[in-house]
CSV table of C-alpha atoms and ligand atoms in Angstrom, one decimal:
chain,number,residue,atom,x,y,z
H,1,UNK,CA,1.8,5.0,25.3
H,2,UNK,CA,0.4,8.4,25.1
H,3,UNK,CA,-0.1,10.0,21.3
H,4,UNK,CA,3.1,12.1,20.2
H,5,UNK,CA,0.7,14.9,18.8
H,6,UNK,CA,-2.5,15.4,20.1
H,7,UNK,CA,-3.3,19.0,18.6
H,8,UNK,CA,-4.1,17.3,15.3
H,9,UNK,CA,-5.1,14.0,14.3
H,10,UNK,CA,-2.1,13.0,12.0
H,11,UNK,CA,-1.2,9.0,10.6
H,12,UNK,CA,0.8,7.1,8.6
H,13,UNK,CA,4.0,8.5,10.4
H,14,UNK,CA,7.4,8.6,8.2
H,15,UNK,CA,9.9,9.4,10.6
H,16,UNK,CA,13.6,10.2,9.6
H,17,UNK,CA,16.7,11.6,11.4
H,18,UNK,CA,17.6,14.6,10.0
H,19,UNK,CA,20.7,17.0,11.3
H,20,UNK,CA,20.7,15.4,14.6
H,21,UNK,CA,16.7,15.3,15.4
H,22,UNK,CA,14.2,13.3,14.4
H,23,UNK,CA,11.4,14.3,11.5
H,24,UNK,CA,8.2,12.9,11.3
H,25,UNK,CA,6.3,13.5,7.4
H,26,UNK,CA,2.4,11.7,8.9
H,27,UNK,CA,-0.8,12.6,7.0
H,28,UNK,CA,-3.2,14.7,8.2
H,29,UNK,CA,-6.1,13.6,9.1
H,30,UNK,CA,-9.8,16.0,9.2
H,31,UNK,CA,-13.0,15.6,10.4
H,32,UNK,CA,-15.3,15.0,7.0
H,33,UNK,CA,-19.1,14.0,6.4
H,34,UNK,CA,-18.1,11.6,3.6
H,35,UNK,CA,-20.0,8.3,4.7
H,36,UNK,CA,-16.9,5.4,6.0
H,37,UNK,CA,-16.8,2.8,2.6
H,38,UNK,CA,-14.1,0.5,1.7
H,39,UNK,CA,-12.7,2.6,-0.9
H,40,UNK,CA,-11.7,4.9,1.8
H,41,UNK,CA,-13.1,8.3,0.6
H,42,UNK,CA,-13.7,9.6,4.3
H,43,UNK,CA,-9.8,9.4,4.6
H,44,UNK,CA,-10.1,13.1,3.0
H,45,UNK,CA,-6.8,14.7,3.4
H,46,UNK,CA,-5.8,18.2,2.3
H,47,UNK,CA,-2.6,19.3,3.7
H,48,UNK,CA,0.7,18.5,5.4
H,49,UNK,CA,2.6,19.4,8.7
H,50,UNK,CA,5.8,18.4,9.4
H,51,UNK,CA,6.8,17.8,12.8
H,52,UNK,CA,10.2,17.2,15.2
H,53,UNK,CA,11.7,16.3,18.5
H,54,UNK,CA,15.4,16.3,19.7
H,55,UNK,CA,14.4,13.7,22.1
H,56,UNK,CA,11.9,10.4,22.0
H,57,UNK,CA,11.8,10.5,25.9
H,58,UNK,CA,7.9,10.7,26.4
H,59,UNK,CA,8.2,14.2,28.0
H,60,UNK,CA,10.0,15.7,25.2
H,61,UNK,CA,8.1,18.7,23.4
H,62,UNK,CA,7.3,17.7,19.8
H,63,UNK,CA,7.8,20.9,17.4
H,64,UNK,CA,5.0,20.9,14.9
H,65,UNK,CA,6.7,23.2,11.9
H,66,UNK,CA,3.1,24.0,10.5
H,67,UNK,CA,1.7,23.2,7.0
H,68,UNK,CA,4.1,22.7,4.5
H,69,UNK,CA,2.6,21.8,1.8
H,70,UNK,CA,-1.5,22.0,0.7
H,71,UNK,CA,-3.2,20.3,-1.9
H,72,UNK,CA,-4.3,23.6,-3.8
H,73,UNK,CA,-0.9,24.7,-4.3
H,74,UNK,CA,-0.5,21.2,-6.6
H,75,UNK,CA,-1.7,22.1,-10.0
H,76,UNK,CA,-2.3,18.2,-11.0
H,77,UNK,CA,-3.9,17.0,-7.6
H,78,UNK,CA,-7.5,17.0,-7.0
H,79,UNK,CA,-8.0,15.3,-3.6
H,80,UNK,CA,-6.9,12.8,-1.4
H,81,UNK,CA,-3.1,13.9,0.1
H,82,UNK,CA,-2.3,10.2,1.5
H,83,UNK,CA,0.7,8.9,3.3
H,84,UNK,CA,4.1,11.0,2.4
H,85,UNK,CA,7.6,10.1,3.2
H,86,UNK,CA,10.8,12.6,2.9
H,87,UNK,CA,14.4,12.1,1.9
H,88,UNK,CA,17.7,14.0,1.7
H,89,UNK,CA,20.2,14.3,-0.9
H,90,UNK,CA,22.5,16.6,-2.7
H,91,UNK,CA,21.7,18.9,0.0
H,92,UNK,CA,18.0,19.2,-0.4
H,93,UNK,CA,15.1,17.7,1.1
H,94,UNK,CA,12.1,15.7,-0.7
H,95,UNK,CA,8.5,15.4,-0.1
H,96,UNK,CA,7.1,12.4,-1.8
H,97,UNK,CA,3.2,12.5,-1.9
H,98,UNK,CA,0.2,10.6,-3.5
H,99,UNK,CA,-2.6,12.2,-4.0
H,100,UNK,CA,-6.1,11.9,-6.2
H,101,UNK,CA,-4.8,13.7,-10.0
H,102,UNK,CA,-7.8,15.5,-11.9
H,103,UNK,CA,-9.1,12.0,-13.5
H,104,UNK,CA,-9.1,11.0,-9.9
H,105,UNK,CA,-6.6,8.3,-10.4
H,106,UNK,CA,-3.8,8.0,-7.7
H,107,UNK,CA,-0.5,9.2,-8.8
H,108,UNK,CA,3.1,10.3,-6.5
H,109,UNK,CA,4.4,13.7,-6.7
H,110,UNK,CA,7.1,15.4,-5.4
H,111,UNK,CA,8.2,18.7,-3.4
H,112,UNK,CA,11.5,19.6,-2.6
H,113,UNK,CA,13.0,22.2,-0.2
H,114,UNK,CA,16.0,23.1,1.8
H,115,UNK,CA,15.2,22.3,5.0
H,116,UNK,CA,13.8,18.8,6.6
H,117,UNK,CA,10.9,21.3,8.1
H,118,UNK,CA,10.1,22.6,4.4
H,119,UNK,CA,8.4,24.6,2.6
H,120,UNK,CA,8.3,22.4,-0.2
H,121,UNK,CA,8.1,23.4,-3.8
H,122,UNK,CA,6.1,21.0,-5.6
H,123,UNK,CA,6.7,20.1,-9.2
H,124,UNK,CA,3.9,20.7,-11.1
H,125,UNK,CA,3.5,17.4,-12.5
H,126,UNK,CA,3.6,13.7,-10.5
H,127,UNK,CA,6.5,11.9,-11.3
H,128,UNK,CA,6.2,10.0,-14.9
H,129,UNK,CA,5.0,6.5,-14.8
H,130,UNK,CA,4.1,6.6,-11.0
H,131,UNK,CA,0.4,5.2,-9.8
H,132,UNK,CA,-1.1,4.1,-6.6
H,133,UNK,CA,0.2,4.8,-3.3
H,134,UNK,CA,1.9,5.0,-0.1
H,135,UNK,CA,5.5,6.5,-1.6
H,136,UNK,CA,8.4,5.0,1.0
H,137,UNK,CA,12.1,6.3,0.0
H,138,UNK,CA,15.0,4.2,1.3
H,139,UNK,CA,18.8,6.4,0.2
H,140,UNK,CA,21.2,3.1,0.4
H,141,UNK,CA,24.4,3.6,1.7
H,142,UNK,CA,25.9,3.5,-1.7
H,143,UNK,CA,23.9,6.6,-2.5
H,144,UNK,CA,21.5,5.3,-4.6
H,145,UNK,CA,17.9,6.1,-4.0
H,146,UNK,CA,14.9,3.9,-3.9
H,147,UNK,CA,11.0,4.2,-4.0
H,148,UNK,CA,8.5,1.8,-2.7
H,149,UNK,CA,4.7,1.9,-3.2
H,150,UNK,CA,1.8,0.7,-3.9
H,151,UNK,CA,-1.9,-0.3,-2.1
H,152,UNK,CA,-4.6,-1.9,-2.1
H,153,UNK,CA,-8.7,-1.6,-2.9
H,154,UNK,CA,-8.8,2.5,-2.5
H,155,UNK,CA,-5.2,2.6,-3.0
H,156,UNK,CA,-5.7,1.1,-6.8
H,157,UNK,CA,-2.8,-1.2,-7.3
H,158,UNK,CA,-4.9,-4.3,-8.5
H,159,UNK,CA,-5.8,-1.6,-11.2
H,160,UNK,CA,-2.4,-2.3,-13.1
H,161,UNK,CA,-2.8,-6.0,-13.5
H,162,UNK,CA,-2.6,-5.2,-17.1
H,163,UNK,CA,0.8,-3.6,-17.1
H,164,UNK,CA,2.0,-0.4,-15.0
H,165,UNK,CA,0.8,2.2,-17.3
H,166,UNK,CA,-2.8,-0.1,-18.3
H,167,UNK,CA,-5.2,1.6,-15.6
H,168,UNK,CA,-8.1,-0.7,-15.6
H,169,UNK,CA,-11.3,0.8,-14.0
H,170,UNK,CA,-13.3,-2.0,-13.5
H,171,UNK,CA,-10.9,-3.3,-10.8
H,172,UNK,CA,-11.8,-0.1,-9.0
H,173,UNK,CA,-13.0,-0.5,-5.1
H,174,UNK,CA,-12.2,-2.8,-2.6
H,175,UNK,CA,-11.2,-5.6,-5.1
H,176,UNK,CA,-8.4,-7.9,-5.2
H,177,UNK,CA,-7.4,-11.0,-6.8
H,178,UNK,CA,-8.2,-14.4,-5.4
H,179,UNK,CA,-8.3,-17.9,-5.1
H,180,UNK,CA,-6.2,-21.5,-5.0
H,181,UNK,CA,-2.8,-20.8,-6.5
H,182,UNK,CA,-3.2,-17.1,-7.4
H,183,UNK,CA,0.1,-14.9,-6.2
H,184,UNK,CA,-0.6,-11.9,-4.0
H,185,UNK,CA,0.0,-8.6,-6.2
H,186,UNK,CA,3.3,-7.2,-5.1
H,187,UNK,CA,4.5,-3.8,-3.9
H,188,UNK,CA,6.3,-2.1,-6.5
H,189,UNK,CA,9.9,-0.5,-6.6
H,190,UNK,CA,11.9,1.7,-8.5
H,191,UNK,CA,15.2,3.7,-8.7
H,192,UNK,CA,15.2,7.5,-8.1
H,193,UNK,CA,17.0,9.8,-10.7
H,194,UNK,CA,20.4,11.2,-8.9
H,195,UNK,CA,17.8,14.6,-9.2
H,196,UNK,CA,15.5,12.4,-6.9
H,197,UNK,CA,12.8,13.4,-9.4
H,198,UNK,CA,12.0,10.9,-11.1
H,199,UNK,CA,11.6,7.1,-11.7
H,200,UNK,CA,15.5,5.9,-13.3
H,201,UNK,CA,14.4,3.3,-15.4
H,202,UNK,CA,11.3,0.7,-14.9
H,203,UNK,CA,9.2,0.1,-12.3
H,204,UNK,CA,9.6,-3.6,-10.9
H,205,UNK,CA,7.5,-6.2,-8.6
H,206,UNK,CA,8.9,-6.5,-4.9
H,207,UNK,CA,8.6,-10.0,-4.4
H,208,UNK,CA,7.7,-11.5,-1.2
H,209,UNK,CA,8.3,-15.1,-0.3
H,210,UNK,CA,6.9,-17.7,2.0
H,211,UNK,CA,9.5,-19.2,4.2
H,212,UNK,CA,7.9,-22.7,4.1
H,213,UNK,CA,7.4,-23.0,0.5
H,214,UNK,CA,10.3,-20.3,-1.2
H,215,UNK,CA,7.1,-19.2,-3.3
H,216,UNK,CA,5.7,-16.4,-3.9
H,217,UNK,CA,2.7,-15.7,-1.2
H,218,UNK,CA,-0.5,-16.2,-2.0
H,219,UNK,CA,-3.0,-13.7,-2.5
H,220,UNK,CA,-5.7,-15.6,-0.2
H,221,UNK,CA,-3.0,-15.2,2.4
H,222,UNK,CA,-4.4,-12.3,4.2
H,223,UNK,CA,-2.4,-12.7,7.0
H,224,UNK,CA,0.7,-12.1,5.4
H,225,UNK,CA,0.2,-11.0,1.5
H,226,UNK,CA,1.3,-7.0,1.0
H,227,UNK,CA,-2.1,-4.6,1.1
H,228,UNK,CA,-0.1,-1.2,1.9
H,229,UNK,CA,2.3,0.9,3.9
H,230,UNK,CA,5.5,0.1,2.4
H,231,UNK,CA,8.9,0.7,4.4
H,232,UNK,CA,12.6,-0.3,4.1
H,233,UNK,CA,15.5,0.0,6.4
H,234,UNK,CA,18.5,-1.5,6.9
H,235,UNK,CA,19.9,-3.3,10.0
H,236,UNK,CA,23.2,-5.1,9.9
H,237,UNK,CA,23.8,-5.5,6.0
H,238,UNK,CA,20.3,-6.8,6.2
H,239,UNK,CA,17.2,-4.8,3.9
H,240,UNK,CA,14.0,-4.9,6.3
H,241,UNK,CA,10.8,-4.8,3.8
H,242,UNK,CA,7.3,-4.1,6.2
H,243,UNK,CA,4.0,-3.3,5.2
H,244,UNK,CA,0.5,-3.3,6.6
H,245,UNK,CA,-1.6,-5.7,5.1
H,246,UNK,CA,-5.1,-3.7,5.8
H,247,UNK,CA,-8.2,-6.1,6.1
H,248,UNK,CA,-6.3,-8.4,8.7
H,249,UNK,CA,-4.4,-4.9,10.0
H,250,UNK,CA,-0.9,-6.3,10.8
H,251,UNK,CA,2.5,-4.7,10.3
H,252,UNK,CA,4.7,-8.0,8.9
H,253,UNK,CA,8.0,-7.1,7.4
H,254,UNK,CA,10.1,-9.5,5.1
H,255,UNK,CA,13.9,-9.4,4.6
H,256,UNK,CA,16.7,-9.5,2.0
H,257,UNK,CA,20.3,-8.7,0.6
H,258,UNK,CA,19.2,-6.7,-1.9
H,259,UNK,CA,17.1,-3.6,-1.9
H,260,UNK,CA,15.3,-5.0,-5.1
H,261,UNK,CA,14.0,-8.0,-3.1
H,262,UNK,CA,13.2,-11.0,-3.6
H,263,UNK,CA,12.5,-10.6,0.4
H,264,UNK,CA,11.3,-13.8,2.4
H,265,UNK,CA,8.1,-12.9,4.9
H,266,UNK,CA,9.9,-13.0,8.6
H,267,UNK,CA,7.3,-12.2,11.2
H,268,UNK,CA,5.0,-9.3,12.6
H,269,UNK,CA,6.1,-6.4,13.6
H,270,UNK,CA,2.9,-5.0,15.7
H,271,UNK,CA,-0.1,-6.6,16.2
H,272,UNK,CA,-3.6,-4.7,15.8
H,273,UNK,CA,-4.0,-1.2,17.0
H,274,UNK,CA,-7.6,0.2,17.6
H,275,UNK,CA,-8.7,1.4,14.1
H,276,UNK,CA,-8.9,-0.4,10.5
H,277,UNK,CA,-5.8,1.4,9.1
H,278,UNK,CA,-1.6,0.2,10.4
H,279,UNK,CA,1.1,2.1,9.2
H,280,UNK,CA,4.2,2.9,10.2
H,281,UNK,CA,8.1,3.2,10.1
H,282,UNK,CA,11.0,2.1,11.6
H,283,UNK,CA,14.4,4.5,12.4
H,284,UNK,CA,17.3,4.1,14.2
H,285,UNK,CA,17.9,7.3,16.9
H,286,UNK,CA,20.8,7.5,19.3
H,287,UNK,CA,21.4,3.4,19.0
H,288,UNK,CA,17.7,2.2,19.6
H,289,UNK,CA,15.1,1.1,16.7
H,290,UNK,CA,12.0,3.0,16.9
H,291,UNK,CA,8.6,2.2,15.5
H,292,UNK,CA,6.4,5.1,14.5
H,293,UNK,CA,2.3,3.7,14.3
H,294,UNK,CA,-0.9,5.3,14.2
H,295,UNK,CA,-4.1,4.3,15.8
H,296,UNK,CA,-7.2,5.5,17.1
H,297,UNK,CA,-7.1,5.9,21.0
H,298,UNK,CA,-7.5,10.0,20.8
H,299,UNK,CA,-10.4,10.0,18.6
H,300,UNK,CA,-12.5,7.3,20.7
H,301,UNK,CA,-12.2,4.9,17.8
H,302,UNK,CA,-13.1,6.8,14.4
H,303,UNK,CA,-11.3,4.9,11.8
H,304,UNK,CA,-10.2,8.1,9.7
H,305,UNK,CA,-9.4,10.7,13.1
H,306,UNK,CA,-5.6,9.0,14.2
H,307,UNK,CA,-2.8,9.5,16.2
H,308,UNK,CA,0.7,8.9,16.1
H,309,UNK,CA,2.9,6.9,18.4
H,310,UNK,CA,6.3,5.6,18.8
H,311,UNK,CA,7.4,2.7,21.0
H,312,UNK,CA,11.1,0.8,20.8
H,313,UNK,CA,11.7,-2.0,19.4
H,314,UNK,CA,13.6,-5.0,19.6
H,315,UNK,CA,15.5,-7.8,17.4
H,316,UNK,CA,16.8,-11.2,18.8
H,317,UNK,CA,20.3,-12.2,18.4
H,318,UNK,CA,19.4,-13.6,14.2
H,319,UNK,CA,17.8,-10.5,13.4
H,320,UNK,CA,14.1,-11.4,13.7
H,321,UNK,CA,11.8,-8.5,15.0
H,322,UNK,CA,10.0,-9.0,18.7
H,323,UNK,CA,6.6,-8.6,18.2
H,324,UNK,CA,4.8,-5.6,19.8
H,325,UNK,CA,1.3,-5.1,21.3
H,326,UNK,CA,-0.3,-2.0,21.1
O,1,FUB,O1,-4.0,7.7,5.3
O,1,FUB,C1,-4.6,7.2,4.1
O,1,FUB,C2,-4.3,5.8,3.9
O,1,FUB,O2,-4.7,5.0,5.0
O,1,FUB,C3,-2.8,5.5,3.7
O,1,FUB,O3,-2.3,5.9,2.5
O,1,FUB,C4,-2.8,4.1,4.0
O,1,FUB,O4,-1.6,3.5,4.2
O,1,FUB,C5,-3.7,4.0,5.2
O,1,FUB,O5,-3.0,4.3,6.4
């Protein structure tokens, strides 16, 4: 499958369906000098575009809406505009963004305008209490609103091992916990303020369990432990958790009957794409379930230059996800 955008390199694709088309909120990815390192400082973002398309047939034109949003228009943001994700409610529409703040600690703001192609106004501080990365929103059918995030090594979340608001520095870089018996560090959750704002009350642990064992996976369990790229949606009563989980570069996703977890591990979603990073989403458009992935194809293979792609998906008659190859 051919890139949707090939103008750009753009990643980390957040699609939604928004008055009848669908939106896609990706990073956007720039050429840089920075030197490739585990902490990932080339991935050295600086702005937004928002793109849509009325139609996921592989000729359709995709609209790119221009940029809607640039790191020097966000008073606490230094560097580093990483994977967004939008959401609507109360009429308006929300950028959620992490970014670098001026102590260079990761931190999730947000922007909000009144259309799904922006501009977005951002509020001039993150939202309290927020760290890390990777902001996913999930509006439940009841109305209320979740957010999801949190990543690994460059993405700082084994920096909070102490508690969510104890940043500790010497966990900084591509560091993680290990060893027999030690639980992987979970993806974090919290509610959104009816404003959409703000964090309504405390951040909590998404828990992920193993199937075999009802435990809580292990954090030498590379092939299945969360490292980033958090994403929920909802099939059939049914809350789909996926993530990435970076060094081994799978999508997995884990399920549940609550949007607060706990969520037992269920399978892959995609298997390796060309390129270190996987990240994605999953929407539902005119009846079919859509992955949106990044990957590397366009840019011959540079880690930090991606492309993003959509291909269909499919569940089995329980509910499992069919794997996809790139
Ligand atoms: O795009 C920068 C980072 O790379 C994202 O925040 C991660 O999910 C990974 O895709």
């Amino acid at each position: 499958m051919p890139p949707l955008i090939t103008h750009l390199y753009t990643a980390d694709p957040s699609a939604h369906v928004f008055e009848g088309k669908v939106y896609i909120y990706p990073s956007h990815d720039r050429e840089t000098d920075i030197q490739f390192n585990d902490n990932g400082d080339q991935y050295d973002m600086e702005d937004y575009h928002v793109f849509s398309t009325e139609s996921l047939d592989p000729l359709a034109p995709v609209v790119d809406h221009g940029i809607v949003l640039h790191a020097k228009d966000v008073p606490w943001v230094s560097k580093q505009l990483w994977a967004p994700d939008a959401a609507f409610k109360n009429g308006k529409y929300y950028l959620y963004f992490p970014a670098r703040d001026r102590e260079g600690i990761f931190r999730i703001g947000v922007a909000v305008g009144d259309k799904p192609e922006g501009p977005f106004t951002p509020d001039p501080e993150p939202i309290k209490g927020s760290y890390s990365i990777d902001p996913a929103s999930f509006v439940d059918d009841d109305g209320n609103a979740y957010i999801y995030f949190g990543g690994l090594w460059g993405g700082q979340l084994q920096c909070y091992q102490g508690g969510h608001d104890v940043f500790d520095p010497s966990w900084s870089g591509p560091k993680e916990p290990s060893g027999a018996g030690v639980h992987a560090l979970t993806p974090r959750v919290a509610k959104l303020t009816g404003d959409m704002r703000q964090f309504d009350g405390e951040v909590q642990e998404v828990v992920i369990l193993a199937p075999e064992t009802g435990e809580k996976i292990l954090a030498d369990d590379h092939d299945r432990r969360f490292f980033e790229a958090a994403w929920m949606h909802k099939r059939g009563g049914v809350y789909y958790f996926s993530y990435s989980t970076g060094d081994t570069h799978y999508l997995c996703y884990a399920t549940g009957t609550s949007p607060l977890g706990p969520f037992t591990y269920g399978g892959r979603i995609l298997e390796p794409v060309l390129g270190w990073t996987t990240h994605h989403s999953i929407v539902e458009f005119k009846e079919k379930w859509y992955l949106f992935h990044h990957d590397c194809e366009l840019s011959g293979g540079v880690d930090h230059l991606r492309s993003v792609k959509v291909k269909e998906i499919f569940y089995d008659k329980d509910g499992k996800i069919v794997t996809e190859k790139p």
